mmCIF file with all atom_site columns, C-alpha atoms in Angstrom:
data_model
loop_
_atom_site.group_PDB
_atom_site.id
_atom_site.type_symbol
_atom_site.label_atom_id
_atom_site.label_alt_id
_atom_site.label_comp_id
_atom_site.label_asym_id
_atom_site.label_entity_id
_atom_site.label_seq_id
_atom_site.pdbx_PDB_ins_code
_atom_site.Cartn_x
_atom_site.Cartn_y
_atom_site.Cartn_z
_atom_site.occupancy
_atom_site.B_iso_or_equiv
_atom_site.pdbx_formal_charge
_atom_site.auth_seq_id
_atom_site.auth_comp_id
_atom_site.auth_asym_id
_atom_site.auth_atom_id
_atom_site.pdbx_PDB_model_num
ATOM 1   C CA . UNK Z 1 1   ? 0.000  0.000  0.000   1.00 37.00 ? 21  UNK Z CA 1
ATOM 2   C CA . UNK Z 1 2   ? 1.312  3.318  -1.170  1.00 40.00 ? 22  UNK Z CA 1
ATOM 3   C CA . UNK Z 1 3   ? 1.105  6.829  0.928   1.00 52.00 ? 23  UNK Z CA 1
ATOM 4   C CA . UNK Z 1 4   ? 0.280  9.961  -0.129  1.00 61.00 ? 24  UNK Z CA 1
ATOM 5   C CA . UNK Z 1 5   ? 2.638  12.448 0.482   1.00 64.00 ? 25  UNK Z CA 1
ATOM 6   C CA . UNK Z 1 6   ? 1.534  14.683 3.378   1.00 74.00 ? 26  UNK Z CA 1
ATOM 7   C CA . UNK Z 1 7   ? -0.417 18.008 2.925   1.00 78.00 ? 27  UNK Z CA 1
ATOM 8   C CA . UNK Z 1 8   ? 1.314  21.317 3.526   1.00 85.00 ? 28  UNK Z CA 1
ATOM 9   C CA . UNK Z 1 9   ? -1.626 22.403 4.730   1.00 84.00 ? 29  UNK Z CA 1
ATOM 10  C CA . UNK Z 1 10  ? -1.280 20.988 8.346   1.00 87.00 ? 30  UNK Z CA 1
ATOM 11  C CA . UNK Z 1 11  ? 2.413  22.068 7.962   1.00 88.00 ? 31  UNK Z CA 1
ATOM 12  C CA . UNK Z 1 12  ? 0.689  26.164 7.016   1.00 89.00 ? 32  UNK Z CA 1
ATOM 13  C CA . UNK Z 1 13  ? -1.333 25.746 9.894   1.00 89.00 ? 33  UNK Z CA 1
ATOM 14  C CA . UNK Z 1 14  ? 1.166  25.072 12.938  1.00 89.00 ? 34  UNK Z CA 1
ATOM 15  C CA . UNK Z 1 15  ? 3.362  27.784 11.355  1.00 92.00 ? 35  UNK Z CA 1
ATOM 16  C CA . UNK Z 1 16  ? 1.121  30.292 11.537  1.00 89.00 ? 36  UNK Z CA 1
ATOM 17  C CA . UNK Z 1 17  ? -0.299 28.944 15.029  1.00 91.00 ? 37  UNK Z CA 1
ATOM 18  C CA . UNK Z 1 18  ? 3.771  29.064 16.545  1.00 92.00 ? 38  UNK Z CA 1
ATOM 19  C CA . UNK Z 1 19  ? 3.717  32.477 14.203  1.00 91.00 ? 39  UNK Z CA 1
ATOM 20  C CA . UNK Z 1 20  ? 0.410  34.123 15.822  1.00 89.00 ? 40  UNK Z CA 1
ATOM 21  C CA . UNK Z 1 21  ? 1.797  33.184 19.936  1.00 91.00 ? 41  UNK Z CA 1
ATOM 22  C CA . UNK Z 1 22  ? 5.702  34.530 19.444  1.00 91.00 ? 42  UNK Z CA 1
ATOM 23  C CA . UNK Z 1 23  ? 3.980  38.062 18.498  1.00 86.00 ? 43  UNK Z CA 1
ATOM 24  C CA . UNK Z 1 24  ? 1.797  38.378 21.512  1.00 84.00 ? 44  UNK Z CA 1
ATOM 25  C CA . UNK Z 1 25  ? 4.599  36.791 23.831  1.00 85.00 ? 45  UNK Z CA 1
ATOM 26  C CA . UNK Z 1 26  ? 6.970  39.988 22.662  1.00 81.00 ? 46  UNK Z CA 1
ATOM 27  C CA . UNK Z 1 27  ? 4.111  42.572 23.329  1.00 79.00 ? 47  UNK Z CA 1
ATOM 28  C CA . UNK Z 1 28  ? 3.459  41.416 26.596  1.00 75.00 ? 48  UNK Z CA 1
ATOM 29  C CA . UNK Z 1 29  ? 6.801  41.919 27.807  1.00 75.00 ? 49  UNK Z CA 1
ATOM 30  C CA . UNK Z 1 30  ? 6.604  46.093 27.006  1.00 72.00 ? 50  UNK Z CA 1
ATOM 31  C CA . UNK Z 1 31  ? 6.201  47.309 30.192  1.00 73.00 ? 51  UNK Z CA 1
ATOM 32  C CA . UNK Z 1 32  ? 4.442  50.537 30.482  1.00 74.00 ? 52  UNK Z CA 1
ATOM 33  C CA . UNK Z 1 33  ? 6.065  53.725 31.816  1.00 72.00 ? 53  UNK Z CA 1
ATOM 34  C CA . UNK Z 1 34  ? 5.933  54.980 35.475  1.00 70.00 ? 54  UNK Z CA 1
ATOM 35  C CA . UNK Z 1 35  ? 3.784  58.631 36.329  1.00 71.00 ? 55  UNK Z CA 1
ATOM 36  C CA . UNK Z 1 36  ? 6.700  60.570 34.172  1.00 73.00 ? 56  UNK Z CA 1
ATOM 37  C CA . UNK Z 1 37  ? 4.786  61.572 31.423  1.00 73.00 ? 57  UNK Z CA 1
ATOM 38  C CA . UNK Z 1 38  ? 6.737  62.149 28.528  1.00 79.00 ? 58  UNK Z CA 1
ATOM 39  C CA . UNK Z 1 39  ? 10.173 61.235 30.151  1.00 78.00 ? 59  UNK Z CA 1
ATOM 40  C CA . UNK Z 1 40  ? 8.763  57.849 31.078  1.00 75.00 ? 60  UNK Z CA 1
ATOM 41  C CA . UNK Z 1 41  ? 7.738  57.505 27.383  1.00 77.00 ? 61  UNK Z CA 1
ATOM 42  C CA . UNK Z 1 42  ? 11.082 58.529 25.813  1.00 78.00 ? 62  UNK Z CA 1
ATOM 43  C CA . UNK Z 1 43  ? 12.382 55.905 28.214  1.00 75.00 ? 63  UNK Z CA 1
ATOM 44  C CA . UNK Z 1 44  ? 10.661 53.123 26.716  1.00 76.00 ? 64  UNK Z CA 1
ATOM 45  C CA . UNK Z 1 45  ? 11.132 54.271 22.975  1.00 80.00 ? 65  UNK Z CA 1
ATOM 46  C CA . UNK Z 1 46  ? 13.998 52.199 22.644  1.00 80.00 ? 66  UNK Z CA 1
ATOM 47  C CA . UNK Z 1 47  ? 11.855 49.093 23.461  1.00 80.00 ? 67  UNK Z CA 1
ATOM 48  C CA . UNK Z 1 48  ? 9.393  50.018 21.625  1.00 84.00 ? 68  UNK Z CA 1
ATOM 49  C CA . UNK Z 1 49  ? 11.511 50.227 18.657  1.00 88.00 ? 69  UNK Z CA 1
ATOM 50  C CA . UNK Z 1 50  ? 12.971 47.161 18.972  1.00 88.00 ? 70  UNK Z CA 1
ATOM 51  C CA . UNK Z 1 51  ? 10.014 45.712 19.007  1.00 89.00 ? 71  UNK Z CA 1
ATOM 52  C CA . UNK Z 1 52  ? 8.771  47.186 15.845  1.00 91.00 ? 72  UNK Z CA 1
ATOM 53  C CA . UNK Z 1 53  ? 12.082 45.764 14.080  1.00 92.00 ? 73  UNK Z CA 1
ATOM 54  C CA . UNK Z 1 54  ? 11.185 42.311 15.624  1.00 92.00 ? 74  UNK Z CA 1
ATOM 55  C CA . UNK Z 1 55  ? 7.270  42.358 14.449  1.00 93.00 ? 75  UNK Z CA 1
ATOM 56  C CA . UNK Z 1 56  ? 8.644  43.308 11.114  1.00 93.00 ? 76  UNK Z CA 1
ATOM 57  C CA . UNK Z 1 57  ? 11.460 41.049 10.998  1.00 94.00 ? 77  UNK Z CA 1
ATOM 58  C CA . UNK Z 1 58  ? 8.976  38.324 12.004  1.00 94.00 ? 78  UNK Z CA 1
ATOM 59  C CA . UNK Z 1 59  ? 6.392  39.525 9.948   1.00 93.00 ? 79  UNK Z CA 1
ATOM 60  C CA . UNK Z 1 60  ? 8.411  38.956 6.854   1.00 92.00 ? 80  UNK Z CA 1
ATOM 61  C CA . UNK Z 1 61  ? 9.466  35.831 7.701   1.00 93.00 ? 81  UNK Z CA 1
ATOM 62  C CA . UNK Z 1 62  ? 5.970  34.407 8.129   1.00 93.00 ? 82  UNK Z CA 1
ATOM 63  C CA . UNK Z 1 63  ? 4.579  36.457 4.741   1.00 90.00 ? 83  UNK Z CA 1
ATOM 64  C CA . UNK Z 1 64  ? 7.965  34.903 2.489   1.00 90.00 ? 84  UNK Z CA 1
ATOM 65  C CA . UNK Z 1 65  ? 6.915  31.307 4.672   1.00 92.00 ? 85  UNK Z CA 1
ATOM 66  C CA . UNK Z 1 66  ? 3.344  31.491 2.627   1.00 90.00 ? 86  UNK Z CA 1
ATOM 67  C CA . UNK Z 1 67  ? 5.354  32.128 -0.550  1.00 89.00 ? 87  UNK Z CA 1
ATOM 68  C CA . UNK Z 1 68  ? 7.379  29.489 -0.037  1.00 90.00 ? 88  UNK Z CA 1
ATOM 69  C CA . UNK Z 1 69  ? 5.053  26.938 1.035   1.00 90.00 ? 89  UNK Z CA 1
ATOM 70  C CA . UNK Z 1 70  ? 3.048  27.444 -2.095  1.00 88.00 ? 90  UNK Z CA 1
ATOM 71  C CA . UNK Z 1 71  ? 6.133  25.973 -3.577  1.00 86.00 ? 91  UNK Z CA 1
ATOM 72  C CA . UNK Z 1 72  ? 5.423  22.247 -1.808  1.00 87.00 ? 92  UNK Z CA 1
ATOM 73  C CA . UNK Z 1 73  ? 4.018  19.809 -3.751  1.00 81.00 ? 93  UNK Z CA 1
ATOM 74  C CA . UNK Z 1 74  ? 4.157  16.791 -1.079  1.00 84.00 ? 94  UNK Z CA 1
ATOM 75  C CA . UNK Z 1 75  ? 6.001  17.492 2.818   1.00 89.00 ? 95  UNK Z CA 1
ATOM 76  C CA . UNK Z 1 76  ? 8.758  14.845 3.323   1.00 89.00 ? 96  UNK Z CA 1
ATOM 77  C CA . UNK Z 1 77  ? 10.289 14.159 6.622   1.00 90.00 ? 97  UNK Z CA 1
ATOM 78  C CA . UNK Z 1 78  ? 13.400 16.577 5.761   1.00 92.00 ? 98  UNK Z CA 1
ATOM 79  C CA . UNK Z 1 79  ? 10.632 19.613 5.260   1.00 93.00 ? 99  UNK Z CA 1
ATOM 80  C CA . UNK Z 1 80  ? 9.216  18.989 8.525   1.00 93.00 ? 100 UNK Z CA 1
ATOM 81  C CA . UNK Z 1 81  ? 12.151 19.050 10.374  1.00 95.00 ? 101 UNK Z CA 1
ATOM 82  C CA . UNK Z 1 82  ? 13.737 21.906 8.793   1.00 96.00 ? 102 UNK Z CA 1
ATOM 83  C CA . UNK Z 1 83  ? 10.164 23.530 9.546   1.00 95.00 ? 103 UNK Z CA 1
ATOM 84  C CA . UNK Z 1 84  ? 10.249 22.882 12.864  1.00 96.00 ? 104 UNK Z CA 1
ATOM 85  C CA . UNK Z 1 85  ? 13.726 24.302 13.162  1.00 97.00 ? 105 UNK Z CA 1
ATOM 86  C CA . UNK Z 1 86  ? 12.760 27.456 11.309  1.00 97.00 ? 106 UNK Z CA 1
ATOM 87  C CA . UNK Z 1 87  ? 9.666  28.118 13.849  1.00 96.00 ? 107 UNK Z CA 1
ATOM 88  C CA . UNK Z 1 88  ? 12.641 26.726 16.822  1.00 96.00 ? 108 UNK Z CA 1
ATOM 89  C CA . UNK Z 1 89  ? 14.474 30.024 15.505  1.00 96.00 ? 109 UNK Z CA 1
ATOM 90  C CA . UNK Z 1 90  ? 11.831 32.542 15.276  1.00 96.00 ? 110 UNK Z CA 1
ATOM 91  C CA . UNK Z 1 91  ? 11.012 31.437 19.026  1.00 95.00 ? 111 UNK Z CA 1
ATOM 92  C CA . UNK Z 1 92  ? 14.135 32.987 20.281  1.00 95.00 ? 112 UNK Z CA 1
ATOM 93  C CA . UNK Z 1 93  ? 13.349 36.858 18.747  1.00 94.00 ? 113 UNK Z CA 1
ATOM 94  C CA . UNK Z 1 94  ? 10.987 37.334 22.391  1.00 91.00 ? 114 UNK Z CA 1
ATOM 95  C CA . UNK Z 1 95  ? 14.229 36.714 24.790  1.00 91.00 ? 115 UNK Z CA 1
ATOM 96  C CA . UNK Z 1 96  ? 16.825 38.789 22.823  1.00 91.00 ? 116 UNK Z CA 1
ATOM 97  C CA . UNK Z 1 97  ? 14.331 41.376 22.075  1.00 89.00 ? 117 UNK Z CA 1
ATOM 98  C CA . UNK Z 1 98  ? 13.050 40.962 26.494  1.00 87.00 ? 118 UNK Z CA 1
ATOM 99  C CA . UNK Z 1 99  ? 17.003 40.863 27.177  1.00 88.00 ? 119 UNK Z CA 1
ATOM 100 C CA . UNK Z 1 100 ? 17.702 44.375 25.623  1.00 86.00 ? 120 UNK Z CA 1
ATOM 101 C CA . UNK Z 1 101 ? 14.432 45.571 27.028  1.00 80.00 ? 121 UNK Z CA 1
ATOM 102 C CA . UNK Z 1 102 ? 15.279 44.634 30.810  1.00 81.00 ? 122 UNK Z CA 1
ATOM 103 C CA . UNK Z 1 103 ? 19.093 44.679 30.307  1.00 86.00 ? 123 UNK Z CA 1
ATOM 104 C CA . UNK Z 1 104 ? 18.902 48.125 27.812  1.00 82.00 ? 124 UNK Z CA 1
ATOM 105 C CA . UNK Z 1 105 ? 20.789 48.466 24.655  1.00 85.00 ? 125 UNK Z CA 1
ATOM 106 C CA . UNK Z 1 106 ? 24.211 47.718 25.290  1.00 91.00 ? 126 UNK Z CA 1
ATOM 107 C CA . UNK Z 1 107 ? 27.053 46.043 23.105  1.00 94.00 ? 127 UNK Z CA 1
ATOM 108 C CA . UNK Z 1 108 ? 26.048 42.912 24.477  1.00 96.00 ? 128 UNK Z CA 1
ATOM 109 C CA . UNK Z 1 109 ? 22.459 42.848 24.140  1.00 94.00 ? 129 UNK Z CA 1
ATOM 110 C CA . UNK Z 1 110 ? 22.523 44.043 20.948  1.00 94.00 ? 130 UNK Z CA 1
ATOM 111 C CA . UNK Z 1 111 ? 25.403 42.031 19.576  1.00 96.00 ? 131 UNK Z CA 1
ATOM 112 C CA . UNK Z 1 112 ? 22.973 38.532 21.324  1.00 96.00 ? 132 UNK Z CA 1
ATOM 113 C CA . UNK Z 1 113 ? 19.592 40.384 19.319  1.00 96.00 ? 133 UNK Z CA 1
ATOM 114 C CA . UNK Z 1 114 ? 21.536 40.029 16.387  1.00 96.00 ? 134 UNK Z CA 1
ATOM 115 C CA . UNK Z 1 115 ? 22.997 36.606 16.915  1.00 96.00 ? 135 UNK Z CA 1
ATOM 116 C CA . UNK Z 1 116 ? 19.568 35.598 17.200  1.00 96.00 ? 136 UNK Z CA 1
ATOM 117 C CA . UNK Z 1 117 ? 18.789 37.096 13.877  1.00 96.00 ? 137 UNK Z CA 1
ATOM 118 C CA . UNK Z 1 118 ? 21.145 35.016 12.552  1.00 96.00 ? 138 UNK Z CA 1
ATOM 119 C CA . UNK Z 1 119 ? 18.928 31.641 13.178  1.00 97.00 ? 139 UNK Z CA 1
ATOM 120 C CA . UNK Z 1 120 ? 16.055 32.276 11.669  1.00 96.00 ? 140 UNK Z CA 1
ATOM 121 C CA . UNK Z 1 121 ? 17.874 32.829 8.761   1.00 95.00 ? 141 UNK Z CA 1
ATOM 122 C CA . UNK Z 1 122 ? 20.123 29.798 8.376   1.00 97.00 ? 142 UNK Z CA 1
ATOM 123 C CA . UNK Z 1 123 ? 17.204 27.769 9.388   1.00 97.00 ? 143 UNK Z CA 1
ATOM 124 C CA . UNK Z 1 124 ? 15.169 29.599 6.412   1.00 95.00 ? 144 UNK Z CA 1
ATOM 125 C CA . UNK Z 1 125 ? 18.006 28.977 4.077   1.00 95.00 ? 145 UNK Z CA 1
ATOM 126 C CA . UNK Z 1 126 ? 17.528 24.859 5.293   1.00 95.00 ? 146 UNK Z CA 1
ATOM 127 C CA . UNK Z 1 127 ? 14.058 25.065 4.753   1.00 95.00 ? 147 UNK Z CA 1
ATOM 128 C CA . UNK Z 1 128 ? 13.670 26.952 1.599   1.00 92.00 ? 148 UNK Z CA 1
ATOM 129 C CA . UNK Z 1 129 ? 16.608 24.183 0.342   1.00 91.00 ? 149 UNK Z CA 1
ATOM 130 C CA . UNK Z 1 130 ? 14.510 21.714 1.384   1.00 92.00 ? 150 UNK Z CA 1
ATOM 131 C CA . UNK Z 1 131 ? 11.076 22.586 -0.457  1.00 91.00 ? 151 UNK Z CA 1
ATOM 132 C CA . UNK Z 1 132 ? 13.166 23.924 -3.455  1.00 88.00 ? 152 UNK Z CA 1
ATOM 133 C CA . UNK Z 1 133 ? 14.705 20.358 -3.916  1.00 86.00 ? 153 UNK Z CA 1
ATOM 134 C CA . UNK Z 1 134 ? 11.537 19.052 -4.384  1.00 83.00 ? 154 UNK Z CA 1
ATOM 135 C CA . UNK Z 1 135 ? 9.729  21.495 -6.380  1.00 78.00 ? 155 UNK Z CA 1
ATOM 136 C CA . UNK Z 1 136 ? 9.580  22.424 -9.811  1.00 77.00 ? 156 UNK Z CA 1
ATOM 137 C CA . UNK Z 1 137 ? 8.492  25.598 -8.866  1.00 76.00 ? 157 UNK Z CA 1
ATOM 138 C CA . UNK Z 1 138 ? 9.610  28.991 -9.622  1.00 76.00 ? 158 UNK Z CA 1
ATOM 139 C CA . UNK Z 1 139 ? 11.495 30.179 -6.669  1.00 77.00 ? 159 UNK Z CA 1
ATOM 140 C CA . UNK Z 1 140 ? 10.238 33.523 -4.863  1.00 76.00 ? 160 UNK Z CA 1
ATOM 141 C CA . UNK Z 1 141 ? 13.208 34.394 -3.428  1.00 76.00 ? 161 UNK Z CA 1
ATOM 142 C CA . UNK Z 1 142 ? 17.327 34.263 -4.760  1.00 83.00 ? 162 UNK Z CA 1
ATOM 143 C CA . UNK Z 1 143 ? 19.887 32.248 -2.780  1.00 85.00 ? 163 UNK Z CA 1
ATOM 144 C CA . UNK Z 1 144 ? 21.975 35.586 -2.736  1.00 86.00 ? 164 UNK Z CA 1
ATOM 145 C CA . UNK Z 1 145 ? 19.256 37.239 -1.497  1.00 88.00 ? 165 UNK Z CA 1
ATOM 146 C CA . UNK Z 1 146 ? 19.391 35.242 2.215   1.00 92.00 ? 166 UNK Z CA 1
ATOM 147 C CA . UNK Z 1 147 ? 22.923 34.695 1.928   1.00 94.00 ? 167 UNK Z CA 1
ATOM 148 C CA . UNK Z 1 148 ? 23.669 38.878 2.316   1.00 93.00 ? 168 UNK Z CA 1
ATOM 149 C CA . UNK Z 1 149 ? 20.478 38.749 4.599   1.00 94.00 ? 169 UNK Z CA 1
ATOM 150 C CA . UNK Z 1 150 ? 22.492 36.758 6.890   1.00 95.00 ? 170 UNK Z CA 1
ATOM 151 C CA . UNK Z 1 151 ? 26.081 38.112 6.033   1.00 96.00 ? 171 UNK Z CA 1
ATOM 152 C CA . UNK Z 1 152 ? 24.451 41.401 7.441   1.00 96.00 ? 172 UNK Z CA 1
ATOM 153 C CA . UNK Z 1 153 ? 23.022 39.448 10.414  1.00 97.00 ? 173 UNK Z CA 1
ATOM 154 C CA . UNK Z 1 154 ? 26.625 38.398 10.854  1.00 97.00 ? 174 UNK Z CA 1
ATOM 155 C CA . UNK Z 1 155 ? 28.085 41.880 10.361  1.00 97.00 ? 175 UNK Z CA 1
ATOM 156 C CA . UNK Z 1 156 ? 26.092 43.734 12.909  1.00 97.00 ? 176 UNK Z CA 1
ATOM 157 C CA . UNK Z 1 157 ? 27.637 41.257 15.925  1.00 97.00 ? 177 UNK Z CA 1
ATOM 158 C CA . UNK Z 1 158 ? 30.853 43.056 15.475  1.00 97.00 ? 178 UNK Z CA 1
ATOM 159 C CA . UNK Z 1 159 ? 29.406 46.417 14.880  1.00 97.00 ? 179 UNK Z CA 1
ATOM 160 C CA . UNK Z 1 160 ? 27.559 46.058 17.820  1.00 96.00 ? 180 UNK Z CA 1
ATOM 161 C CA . UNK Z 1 161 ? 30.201 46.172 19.974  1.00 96.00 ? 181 UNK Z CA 1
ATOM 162 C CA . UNK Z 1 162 ? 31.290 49.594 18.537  1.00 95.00 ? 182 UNK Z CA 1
ATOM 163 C CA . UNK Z 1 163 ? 28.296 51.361 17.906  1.00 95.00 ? 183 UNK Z CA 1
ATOM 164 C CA . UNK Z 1 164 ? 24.810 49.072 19.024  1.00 94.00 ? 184 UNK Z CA 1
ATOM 165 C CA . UNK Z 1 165 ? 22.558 51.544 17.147  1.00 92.00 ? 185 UNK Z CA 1
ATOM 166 C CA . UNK Z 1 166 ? 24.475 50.790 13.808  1.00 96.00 ? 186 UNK Z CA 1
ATOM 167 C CA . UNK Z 1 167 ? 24.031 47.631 14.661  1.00 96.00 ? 187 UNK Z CA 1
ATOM 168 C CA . UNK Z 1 168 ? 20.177 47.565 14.647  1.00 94.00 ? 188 UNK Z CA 1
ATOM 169 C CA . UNK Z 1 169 ? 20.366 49.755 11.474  1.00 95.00 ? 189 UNK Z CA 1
ATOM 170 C CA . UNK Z 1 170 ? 22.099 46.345 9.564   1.00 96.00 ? 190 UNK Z CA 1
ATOM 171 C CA . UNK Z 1 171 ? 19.667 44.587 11.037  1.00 96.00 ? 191 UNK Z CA 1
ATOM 172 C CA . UNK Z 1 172 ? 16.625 47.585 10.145  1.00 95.00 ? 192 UNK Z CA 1
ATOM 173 C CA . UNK Z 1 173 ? 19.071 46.936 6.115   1.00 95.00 ? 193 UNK Z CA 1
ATOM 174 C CA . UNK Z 1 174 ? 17.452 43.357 6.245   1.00 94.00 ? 194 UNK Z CA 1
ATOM 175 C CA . UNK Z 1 175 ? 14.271 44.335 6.790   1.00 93.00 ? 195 UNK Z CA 1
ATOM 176 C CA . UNK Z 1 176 ? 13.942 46.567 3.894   1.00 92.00 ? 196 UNK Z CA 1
ATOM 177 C CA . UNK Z 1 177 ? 15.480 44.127 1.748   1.00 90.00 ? 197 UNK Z CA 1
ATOM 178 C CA . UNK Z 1 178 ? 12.454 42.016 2.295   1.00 90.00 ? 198 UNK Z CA 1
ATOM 179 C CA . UNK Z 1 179 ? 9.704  43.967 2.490   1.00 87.00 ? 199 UNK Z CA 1
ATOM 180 C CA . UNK Z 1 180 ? 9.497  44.592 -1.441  1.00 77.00 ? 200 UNK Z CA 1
ATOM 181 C CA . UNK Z 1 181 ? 7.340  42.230 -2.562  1.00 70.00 ? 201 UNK Z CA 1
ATOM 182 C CA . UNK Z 1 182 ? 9.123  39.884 -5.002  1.00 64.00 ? 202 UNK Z CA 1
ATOM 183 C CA . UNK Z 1 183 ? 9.031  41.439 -8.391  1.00 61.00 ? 203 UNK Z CA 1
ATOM 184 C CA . UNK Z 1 184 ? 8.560  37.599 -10.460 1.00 58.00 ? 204 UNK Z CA 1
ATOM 185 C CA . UNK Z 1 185 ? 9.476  34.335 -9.644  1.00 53.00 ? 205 UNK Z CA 1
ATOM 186 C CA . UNK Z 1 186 ? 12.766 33.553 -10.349 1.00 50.00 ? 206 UNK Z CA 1
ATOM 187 C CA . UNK Z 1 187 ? 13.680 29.886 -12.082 1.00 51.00 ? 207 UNK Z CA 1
ATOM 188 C CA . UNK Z 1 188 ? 15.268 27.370 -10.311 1.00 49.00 ? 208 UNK Z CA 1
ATOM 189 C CA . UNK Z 1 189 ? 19.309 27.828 -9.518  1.00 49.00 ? 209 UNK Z CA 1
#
């Protein structure tokens, strides 16, 4: 008796279930500001910011996910894994981003947010390998594309320790490389 291959619809669905808790985690962990008024706001603007650059770094990793699971034609064993790893990664984003809010932006904190960026995209890079060796596809997004995503990622761990702001802005470089929607599909490489 033969088996089907497995839907990527189940696989769709416990992404965006992990997907829809990690953002409400992060939010909860802003803490409002004391009686100072505007002082006590300008003292959680950092946080604030970093999360913004967390909901959009996540946010782009879930809308490229639906891009690239329209790619699957069956989910093997390799696809689930390297799925589970992916959503593994994008777990972490709520402690680095929690770290710099309770520690505050410092060479360290920064230089950990950043190693954390660094996951999600090495486990994309896995997963989008995965799906793309199996699919006949068009691809929505270039190798070289997440390979300078996550030579940035890597860049801003030394920059961090120099200048933390610039830093976040490598990271904040990723971002917009992303949020253009994908002109075409590009053929397979």
């Amino acid at each position: 008796m033969s088996r089907k291959g497995l839907s990527p619809a189940r696989l769709e669905a416990i992404s965006d279930g992990v997907i829809a808790v990690i953002i409400p985690i992060m939010v909860l962990e802003l803490k409002v500001p004391g009686p100072d008024g505007m002082a006590g706001l300008r003292a959680v603007l950092p946080a604030i910011f970093l999360y913004l650059l967390t909901f959009v770094q996540i946010g782009i990793y879930w809308v490229n996910h639906h891009y690239l699971l329209d790619e699957v034609e069956t989910v093997t064993h390799g696809i689930l894994w390297a799925n589970l790893i992916f959503l593994f990664c994008l777990s972490l984003f709520p402690f680095a981003t929690d770290w710099i809010g309770v520690k505050g932006l410092s060479s360290f904190t920064t230089a950990l947010y950043a190693a954390v960026s660094i996951f999600p995209g090495v486990a994309y890079m896995a997963l989008w390998t995965q799906i793309r060796s199996q699919s006949a596809a068009p691809a929505h997004a270039s190798w070289g594309k997440q390979i300078a995503s996550v030579s940035l990622y890597l860049a801003a761990i030394p920059v961090a320790w120099y200048r933390p702001a610039a830093s976040l802005a490598l990271i904040g470089i990723v971002a917009v490389l992303w949020l253009l929607p994908p002109r075409a599909r590009v053929s397979p490489e």
